XYZ file of C-alpha atoms in Angstrom:
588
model
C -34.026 -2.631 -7.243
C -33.728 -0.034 -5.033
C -36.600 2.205 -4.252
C -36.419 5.512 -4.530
C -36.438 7.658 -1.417
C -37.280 11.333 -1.109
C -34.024 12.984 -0.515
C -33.623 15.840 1.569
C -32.225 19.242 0.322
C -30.164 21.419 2.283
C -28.673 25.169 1.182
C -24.860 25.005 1.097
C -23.106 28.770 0.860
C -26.278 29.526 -1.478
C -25.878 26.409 -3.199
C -27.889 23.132 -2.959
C -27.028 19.998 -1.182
C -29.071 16.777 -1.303
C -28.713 13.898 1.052
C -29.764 10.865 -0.637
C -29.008 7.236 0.391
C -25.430 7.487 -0.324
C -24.690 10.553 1.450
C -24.691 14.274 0.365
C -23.753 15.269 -2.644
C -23.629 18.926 -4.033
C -23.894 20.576 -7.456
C -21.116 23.396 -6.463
C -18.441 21.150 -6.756
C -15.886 22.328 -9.678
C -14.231 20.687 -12.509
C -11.100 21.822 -11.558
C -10.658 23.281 -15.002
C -9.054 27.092 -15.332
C -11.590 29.442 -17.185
C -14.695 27.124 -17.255
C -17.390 28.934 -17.000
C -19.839 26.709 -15.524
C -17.983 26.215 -12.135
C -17.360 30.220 -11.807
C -18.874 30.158 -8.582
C -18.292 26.795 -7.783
C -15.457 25.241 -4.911
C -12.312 23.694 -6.708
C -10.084 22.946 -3.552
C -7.212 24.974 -1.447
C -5.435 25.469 -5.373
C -8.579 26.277 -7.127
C -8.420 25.602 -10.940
C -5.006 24.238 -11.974
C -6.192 22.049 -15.165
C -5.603 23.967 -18.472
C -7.746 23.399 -21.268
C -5.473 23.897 -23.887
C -3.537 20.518 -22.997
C -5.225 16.640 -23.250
C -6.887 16.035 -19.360
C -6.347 12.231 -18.330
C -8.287 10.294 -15.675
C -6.397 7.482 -14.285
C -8.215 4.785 -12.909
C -6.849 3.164 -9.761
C -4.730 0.655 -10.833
C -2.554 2.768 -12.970
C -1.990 5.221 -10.007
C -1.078 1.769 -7.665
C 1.215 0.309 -10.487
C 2.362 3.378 -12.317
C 3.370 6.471 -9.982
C 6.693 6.598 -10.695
C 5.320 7.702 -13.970
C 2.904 10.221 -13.271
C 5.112 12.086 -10.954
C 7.535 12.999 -14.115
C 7.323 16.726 -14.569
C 6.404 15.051 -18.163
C 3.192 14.114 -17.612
C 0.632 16.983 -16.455
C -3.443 17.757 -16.365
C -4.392 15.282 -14.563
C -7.674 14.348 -12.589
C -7.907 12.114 -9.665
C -10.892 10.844 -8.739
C -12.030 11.263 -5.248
C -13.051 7.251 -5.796
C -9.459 6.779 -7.149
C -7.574 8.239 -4.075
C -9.653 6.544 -1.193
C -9.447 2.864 -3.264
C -5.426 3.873 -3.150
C -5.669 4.914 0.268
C -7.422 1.573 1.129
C -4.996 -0.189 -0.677
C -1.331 0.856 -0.731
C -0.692 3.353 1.888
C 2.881 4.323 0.341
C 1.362 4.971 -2.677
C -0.976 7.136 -1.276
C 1.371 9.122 0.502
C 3.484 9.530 -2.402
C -0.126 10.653 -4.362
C -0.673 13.370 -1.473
C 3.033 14.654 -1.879
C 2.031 14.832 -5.900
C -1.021 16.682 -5.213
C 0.666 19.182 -3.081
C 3.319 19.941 -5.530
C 3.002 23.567 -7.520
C 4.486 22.056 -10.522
C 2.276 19.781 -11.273
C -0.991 19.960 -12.653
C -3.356 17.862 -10.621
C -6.465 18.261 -9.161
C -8.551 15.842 -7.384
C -12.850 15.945 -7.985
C -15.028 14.592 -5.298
C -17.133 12.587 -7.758
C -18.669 10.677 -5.154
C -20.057 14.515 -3.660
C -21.434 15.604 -7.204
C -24.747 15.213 -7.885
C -23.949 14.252 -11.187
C -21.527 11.555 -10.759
C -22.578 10.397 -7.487
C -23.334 6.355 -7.777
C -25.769 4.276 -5.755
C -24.672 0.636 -5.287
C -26.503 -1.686 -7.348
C -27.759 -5.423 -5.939
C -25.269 -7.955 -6.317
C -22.377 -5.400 -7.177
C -19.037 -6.093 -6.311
C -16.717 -3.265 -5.271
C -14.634 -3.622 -7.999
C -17.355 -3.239 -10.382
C -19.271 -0.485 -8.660
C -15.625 1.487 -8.451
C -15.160 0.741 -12.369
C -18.911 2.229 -12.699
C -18.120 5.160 -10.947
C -14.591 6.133 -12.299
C -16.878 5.902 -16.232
C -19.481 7.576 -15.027
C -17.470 10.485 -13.745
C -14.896 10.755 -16.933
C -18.011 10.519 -19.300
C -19.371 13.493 -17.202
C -16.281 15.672 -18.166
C -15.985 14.617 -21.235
C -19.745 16.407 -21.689
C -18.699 18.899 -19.177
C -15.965 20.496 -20.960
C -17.824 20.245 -24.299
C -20.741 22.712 -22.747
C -17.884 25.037 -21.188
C -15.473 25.356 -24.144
C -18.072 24.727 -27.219
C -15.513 26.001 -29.467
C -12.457 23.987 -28.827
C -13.510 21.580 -26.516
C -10.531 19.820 -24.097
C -9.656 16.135 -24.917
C -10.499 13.955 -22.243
C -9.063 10.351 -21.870
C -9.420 7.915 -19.262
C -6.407 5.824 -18.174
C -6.676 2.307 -17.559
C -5.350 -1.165 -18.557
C -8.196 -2.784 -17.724
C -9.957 -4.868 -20.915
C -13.689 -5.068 -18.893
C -13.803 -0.917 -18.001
C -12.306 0.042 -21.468
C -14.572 -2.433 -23.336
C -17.619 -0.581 -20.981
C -16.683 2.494 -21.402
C -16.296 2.766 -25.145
C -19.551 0.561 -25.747
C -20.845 3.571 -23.137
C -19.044 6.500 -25.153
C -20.499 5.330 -28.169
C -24.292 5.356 -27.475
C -23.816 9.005 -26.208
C -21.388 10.459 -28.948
C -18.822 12.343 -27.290
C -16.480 12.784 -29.968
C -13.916 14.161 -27.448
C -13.965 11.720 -25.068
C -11.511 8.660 -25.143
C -10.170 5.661 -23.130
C -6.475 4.337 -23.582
C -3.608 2.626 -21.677
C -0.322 4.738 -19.804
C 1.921 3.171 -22.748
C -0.557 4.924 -25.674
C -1.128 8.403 -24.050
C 2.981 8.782 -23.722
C 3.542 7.574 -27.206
C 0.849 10.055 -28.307
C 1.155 13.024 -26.203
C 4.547 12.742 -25.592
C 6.984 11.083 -27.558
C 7.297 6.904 -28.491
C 11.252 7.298 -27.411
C 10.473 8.688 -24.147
C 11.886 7.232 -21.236
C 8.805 7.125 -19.363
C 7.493 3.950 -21.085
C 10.011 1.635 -19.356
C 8.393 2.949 -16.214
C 4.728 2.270 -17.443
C 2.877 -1.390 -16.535
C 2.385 -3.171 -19.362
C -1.208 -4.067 -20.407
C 0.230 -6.942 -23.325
C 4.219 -7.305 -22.761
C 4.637 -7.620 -26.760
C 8.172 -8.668 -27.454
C 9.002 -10.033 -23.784
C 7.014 -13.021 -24.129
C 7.714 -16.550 -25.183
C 5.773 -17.497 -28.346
C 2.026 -18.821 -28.005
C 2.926 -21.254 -30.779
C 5.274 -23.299 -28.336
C 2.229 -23.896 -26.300
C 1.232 -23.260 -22.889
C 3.490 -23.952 -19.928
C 0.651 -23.989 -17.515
C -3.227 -24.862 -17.223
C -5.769 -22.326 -17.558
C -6.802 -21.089 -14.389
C -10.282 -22.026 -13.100
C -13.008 -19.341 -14.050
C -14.231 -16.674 -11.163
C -17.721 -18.344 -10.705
C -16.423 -21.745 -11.370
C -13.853 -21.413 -8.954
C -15.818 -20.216 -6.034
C -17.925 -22.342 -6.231
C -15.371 -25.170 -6.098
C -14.213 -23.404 -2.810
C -17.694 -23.238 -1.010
C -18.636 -27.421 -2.036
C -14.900 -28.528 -1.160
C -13.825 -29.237 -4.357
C -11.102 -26.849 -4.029
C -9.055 -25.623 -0.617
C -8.394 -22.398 -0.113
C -5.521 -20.962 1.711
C -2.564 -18.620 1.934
C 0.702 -19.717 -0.294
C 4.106 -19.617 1.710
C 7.145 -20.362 -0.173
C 10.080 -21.889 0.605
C 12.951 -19.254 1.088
C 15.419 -21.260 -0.819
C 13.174 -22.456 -3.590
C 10.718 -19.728 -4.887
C 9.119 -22.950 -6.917
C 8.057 -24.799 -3.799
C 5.146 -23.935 -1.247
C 2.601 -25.204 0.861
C -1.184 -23.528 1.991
C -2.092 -24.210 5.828
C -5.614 -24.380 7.402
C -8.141 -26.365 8.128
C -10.680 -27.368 6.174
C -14.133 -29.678 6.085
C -13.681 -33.180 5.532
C -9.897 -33.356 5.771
C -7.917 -34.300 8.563
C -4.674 -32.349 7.461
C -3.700 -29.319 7.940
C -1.400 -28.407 5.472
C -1.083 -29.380 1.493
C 2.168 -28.933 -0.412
C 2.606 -27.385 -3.922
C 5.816 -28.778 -5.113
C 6.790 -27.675 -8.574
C 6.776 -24.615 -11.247
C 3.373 -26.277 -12.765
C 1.833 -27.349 -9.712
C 2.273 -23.516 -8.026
C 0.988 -22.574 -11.703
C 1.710 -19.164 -11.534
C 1.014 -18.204 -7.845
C 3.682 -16.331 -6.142
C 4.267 -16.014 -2.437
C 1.587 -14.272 -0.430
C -1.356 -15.111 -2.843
C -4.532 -16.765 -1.587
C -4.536 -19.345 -3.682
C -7.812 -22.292 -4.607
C -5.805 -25.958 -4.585
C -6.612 -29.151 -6.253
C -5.851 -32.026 -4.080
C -3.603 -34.514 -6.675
C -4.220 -38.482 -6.296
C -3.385 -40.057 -3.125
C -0.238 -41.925 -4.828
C 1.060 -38.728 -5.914
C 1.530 -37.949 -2.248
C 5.055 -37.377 -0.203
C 6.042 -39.481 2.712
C 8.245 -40.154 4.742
C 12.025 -41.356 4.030
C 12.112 -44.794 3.001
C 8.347 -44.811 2.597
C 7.010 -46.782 -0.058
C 5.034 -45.422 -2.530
C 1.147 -45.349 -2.118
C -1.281 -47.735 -4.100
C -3.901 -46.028 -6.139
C -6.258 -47.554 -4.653
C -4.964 -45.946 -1.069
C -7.590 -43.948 1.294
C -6.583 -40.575 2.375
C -7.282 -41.263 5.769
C -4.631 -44.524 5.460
C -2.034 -41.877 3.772
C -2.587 -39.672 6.604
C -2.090 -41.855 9.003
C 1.150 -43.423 7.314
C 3.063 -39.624 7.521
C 2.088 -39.159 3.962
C 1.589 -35.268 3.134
C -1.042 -33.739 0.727
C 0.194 -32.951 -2.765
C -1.927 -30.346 -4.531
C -2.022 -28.176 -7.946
C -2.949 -24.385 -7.964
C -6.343 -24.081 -10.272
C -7.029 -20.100 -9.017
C -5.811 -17.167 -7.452
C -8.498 -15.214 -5.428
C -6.710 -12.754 -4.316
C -2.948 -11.077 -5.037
C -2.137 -8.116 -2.684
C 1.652 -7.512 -4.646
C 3.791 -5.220 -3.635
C 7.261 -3.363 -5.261
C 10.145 -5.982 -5.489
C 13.472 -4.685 -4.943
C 16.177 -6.377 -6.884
C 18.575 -6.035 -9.445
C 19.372 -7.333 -12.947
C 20.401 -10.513 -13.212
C 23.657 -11.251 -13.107
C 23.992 -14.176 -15.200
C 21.927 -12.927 -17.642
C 23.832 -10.062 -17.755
C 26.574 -12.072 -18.837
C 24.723 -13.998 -21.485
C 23.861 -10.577 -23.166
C 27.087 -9.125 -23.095
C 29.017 -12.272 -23.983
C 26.658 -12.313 -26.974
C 26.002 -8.852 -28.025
C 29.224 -6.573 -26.413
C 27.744 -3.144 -25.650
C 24.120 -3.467 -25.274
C 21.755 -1.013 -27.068
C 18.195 -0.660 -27.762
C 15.152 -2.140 -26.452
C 15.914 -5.443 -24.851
C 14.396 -8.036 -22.730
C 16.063 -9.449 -19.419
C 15.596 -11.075 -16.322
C 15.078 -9.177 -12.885
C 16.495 -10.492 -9.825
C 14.092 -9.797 -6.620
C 16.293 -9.602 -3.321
C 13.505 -11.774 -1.901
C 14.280 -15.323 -2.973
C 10.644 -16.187 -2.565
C 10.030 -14.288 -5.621
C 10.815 -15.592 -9.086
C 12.802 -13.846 -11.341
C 11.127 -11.300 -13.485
C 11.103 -10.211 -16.935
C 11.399 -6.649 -17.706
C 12.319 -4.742 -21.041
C 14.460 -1.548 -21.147
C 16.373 0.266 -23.573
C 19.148 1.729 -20.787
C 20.788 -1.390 -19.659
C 24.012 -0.060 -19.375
C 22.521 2.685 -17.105
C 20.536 0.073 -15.066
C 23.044 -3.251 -14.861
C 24.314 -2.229 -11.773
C 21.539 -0.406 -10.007
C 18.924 -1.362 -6.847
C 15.337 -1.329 -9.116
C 12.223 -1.438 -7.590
C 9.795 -4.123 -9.818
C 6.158 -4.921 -10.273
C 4.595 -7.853 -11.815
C 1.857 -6.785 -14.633
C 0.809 -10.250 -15.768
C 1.949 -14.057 -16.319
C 0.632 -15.509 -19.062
C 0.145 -19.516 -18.998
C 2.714 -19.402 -21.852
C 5.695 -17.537 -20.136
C 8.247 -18.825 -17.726
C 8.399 -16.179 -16.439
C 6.102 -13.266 -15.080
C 6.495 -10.093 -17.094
C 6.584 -6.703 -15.602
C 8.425 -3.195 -15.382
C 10.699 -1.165 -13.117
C 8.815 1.905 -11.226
C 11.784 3.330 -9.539
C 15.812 3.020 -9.669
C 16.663 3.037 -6.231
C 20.413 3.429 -6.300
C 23.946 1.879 -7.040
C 24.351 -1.686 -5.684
C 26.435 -1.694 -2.691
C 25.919 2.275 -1.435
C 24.641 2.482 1.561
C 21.496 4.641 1.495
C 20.459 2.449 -1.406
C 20.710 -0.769 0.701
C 19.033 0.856 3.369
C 16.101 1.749 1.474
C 15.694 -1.286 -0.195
C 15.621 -3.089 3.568
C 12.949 -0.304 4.332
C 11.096 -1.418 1.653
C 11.456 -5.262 1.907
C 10.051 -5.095 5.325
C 7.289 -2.755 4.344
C 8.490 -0.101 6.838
C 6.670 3.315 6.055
C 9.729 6.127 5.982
C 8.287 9.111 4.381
C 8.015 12.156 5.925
C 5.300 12.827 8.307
C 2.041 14.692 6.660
C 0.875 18.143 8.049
C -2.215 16.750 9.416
C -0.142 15.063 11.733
C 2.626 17.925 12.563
C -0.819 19.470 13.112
C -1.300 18.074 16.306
C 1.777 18.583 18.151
C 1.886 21.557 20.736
C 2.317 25.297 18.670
C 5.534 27.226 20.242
C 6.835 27.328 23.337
C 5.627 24.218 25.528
C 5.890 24.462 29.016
C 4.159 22.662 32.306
C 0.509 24.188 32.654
C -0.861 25.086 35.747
C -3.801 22.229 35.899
C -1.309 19.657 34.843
C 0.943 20.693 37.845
C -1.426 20.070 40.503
C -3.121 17.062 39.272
C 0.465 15.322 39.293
C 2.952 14.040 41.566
C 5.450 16.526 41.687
C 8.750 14.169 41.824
C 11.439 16.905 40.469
C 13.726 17.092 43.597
C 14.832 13.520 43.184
C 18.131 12.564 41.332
C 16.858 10.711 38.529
C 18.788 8.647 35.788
C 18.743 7.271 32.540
C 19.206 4.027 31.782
C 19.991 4.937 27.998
C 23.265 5.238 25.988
C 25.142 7.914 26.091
C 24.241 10.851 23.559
C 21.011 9.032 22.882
C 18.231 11.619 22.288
C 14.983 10.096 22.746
C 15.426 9.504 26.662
C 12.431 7.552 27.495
C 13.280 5.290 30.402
C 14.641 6.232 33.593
C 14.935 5.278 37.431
C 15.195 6.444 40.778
C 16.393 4.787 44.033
C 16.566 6.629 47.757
C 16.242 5.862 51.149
C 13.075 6.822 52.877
C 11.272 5.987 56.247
C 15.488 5.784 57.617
C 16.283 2.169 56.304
C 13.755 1.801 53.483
C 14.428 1.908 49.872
C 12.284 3.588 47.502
C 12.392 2.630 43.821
C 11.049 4.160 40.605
C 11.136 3.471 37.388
C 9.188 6.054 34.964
C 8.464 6.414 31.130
C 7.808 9.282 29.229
C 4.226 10.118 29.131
C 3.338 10.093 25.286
C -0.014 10.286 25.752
C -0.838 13.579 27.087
C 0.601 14.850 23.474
C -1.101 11.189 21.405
C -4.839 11.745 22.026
C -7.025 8.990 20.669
C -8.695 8.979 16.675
C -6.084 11.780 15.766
C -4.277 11.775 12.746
C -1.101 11.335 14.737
C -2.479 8.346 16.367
C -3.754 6.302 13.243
C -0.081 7.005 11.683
C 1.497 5.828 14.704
C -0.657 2.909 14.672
C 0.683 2.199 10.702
C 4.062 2.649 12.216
C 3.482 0.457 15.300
C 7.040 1.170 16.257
C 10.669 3.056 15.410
C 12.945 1.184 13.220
C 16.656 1.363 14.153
C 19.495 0.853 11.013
C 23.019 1.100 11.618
C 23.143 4.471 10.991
C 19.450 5.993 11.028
C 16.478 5.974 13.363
C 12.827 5.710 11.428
C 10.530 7.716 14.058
C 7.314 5.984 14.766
C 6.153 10.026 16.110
C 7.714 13.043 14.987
C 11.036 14.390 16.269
C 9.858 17.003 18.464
C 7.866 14.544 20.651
C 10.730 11.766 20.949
C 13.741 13.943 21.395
C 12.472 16.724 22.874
C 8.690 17.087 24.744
C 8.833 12.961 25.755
C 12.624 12.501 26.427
C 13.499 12.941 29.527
C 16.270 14.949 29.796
C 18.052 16.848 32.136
C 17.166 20.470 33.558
C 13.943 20.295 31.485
C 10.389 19.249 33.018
C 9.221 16.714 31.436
C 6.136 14.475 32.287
C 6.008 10.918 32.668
C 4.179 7.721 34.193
C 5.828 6.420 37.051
C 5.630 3.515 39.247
C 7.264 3.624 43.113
C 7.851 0.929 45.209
C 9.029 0.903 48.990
C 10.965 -1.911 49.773
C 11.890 -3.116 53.704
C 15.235 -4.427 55.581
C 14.068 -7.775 53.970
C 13.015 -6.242 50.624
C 9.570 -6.826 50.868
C 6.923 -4.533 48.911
C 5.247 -2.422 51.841
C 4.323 0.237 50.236
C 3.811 0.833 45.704
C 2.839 3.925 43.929
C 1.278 3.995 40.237
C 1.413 7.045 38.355
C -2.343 6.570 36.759
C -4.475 4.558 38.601
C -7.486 6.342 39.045
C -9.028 10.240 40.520
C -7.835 9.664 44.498
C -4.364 9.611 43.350
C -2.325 11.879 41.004
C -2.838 10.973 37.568
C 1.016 11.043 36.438
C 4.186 12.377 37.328
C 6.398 15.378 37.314
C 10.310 15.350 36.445
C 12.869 17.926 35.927
């Protein structure tokens, strides 16, 4: 184990710090809770206390705020806690979520309020040997609802708050009631999205179409039928496999026209191919495009070759197959590691048909097919009880589970997106397709553009080359508004030409580590649509401060070149090239 170190204490604003091997933590930190009287004195954030004690508090864990947002920003749902654990695991993980979760925190309506329990002293974790980050997140999201579940029980003895954390995962729940129990904290409980809204809210609310579902009851072929797929290989078991070559390991691509076919690519030890292809619903067993997937190489016979080819003996080498154009068949035993995203999509169509051919006006709960836009994707099933709302919408879709006994993978909608067909709805769903962020810019980033009226300074002027006299032009459309590009051309020295072409200096506004350079770095670049422009910086830098527009000065990186009779470089000019020459330009 770990051994124990002396930690150091520090005074914080009259309160005490303590720096231990994890960092400091602090015992000032509030609960977030209005009226408790244990954190009177204690910090609770820019809002202060917003959770009321009257209402149930919920603590989602991380995957229900990755899966499930749509959800908890319904005015519907309110008191909750994020974990400061929660929101950097989110961060780390799904940056549009996590902007969407910063929007939700900043909203007066709601009732949220996020506790650094990785600062308390209380809830503050050590890593344990041989802990994985998963498990040590689990560990710390129980350890810090179990503390407010005590918490609010000391500050309200008389009617102490209900307290339940949020998660669909089996493992934490299982932990954290086997936890709950040894301690007795009769207030304290641990339940799914789908049970706290049929509890706390109502069991015909919409909300539970919007919620992942932990078992899709009803939306699943039946077990009795048997399974439709093998088992896939145990954790241990299966990396293990990977590490002695038993199993190869490698990204799956799928075919665009046949979400049932793919191959993995790489190299690996021993084999002198580089890729293996998974042809088949049973052979992809489950994996969708984009997993990293553990492969089972399938008899040499079973292998594809060329045209004509005749098939392989089984008693063929690989190294003869290989050599006769024969590619690698393999079967998917594990996934190690599924990074899925939102699908957009739309229901489909033919079953559609099938239900209203069979059924005329559909009502109620039912079960049907989703059709991702990405044809890479396989369809997936869904349950709603608003199909004739949702038949002819854009949905956004995420995949909860596929059990070895379902066609299909089961899952739920998160957001409608719009009418097929309109164009802001097709726009978005290209945003999202492509994974290009398009929310708003956050204040720490507005934060570091220039505050009112920006004009040349005085240092900047003399360190530059002052090249406002010349006639310079734009080699942009016309009415474009982020003028970044322009040139120059005049005669100098009597029958030399001088040429410039300059750029918009961004980065005397983009300093390095800001927050406006790690979003630009998410963004990479600006996105043009038919009829919108997705800024990679905010609007005042590319339309105003770094376009280069007439009457204004502007600065800019430049480079000159002098040309002679017989257009030969005598002379060039670079506008940041070190401290003897000017370190950028001036235009007007």
């Amino acid at each position: 184990m770990f051994a124990k170190k002396r930690s150091t204490v520090h005074e914080v604003r009259g309160h005490t710090a303590r720096r231990g091997g994890g960092g400091v933590t602090r015992n000032d930190i509030g609960c977030g809770i209005v009226g408790c009287s244990l954190c009177a004195s204690a910090v609770c954030g820019e809002r202060g206390p917003c959770v009321v004690p009257t209402s149930l508090i919920i603590i989602p864990d991380t995957n229900v705020v990755l899966h499930n947002m749509n959800a908890l920003e319904d005015a519907q749902i309110q008191n909750i806690v994020f974990l400061s654990t929660v929101v950097s695991e989110v961060q780390n993980r799904n940056k549009g979520i996590y902007a969407r979760l910063q929007r939700l925190l900043g909203e007066e309506r709601k009732q949220c309020y996020v506790f650094s329990n990785d600062r308390h002293e209380q809830t503050h974790c050590m890593v344990e040997r041989e802990e994985t980050p998963n498990d040590y997140n689990d560990r710390c999201i129980r350890v810090a609802a179990r503390w407010y579940g005590r918490h609010v029980s000391l500050a309200f003895p008389a009617s102490p708050p209900s307290v339940a954390l949020i998660s669909h995962d089996k493992l934490l729940r299982q932990a954290f009631v086997t936890a709950t129990e040894e301690v007795a904290t009769p207030n304290l409980s641990c339940v799914t999205l789908r049970e706290f809204v049929e509890k706390a809210i109502s069991t015909q609310s919409d909300l539970l179409e919007k919620i992942q579902y932990e078992q899709p009851a009803g939306m699943k072929e039946s077990s009795k039928v048997g399974a439709l797929f093998q088992q896939h290989v145990a954790g241990g078991a299966l990396l293990m496999g990977i590490n002695n070559g038993t199993y190869l390991r490698g990204k799956l691509r799928v075919s665009e026209t046949n979400c049932f076919f793919g191959e993995i690519r790489g190299q690996w030890e021993g084999h002198n191919f580089s890729r293996v292809l998974l042809p088949g619903r049973s052979n992809l067993n489950r994996a969708i495009h984009g997993d990293i997937v553990a492969v089972e190489l399938l008899p040499v016979s079973s292998w594809r070759g060329p045209k004509d080819a005749k098939p392989l003996d089984e008693n063929a080498t690989e190294a003869a197959a290989v050599a006769g154009g024969y590619m690698p068949v393999g079967r998917v035993v594990g996934i190690t590691s599924m990074e899925r995203r939102p699908f957009c999509g739309s229901i489909d169509v033919e079953e559609l048909t099938r239900l209203t051919a069979s059924e005329g006006k559909i009502s109620g709960a039912v079960s049907v097919l989703f059709q991702p836009k990405d044809n890479r994707i396989p369809r997936i099933r869904i349950s709603t009880r608003d199909l004739e709302y949702l038949k002819d919408k854009r949905l956004s879709v995420v995949i909860d589970d596929w059990p070895e006994y379902n066609s299909f993978p089961v899952g739920h909608y998160v957001e409608v997106l719009g009418t097929i067909g309109d164009k802001d709805t097709e726009a978005k769903v290209i945003l999202l397709e492509n994974d290009v962020p398009h929310y708003d810019f956050s204040e720490a980033v507005y934060d570091c553009l220039p505050k009112g009226q920006w004009s040349v300074s005085k240092d900047e002027l003399e360190r530059r080359l002052d090249l406002r006299d010349l006639c310079v032009v734009s080699v942009d459309p016309l009415g474009c508004r982020d003028i970044d590009d322009a040139l120059h051309c005049r005669v100098v020295n009597e029958n030399h030409l001088e040429v410039g072409v300059h750029i918009a200096d961004v980065t005397h506004f983009l300093h390095e580590n800001t927050a406006m350079d790690e979003e630009a770095a998410k963004r990479s670049t600006s996105v043009y649509l038919v009829d919108r422009r997705i800024n990679m910086l905010p609007q005042l830098l590319t339309e105003n401060l770094c376009s280069i527009v007439s009457n204004e000065d502007r600065y800019a990186f430049s480079i000159l070149w002098e040309f002679d009779e017989e257009y030969n470089v005598v002379r060039d000019y670079f506008g940041k090239n070190g401290d003897s020459l000017p370190c950028g330009t001036l235009l007007w």
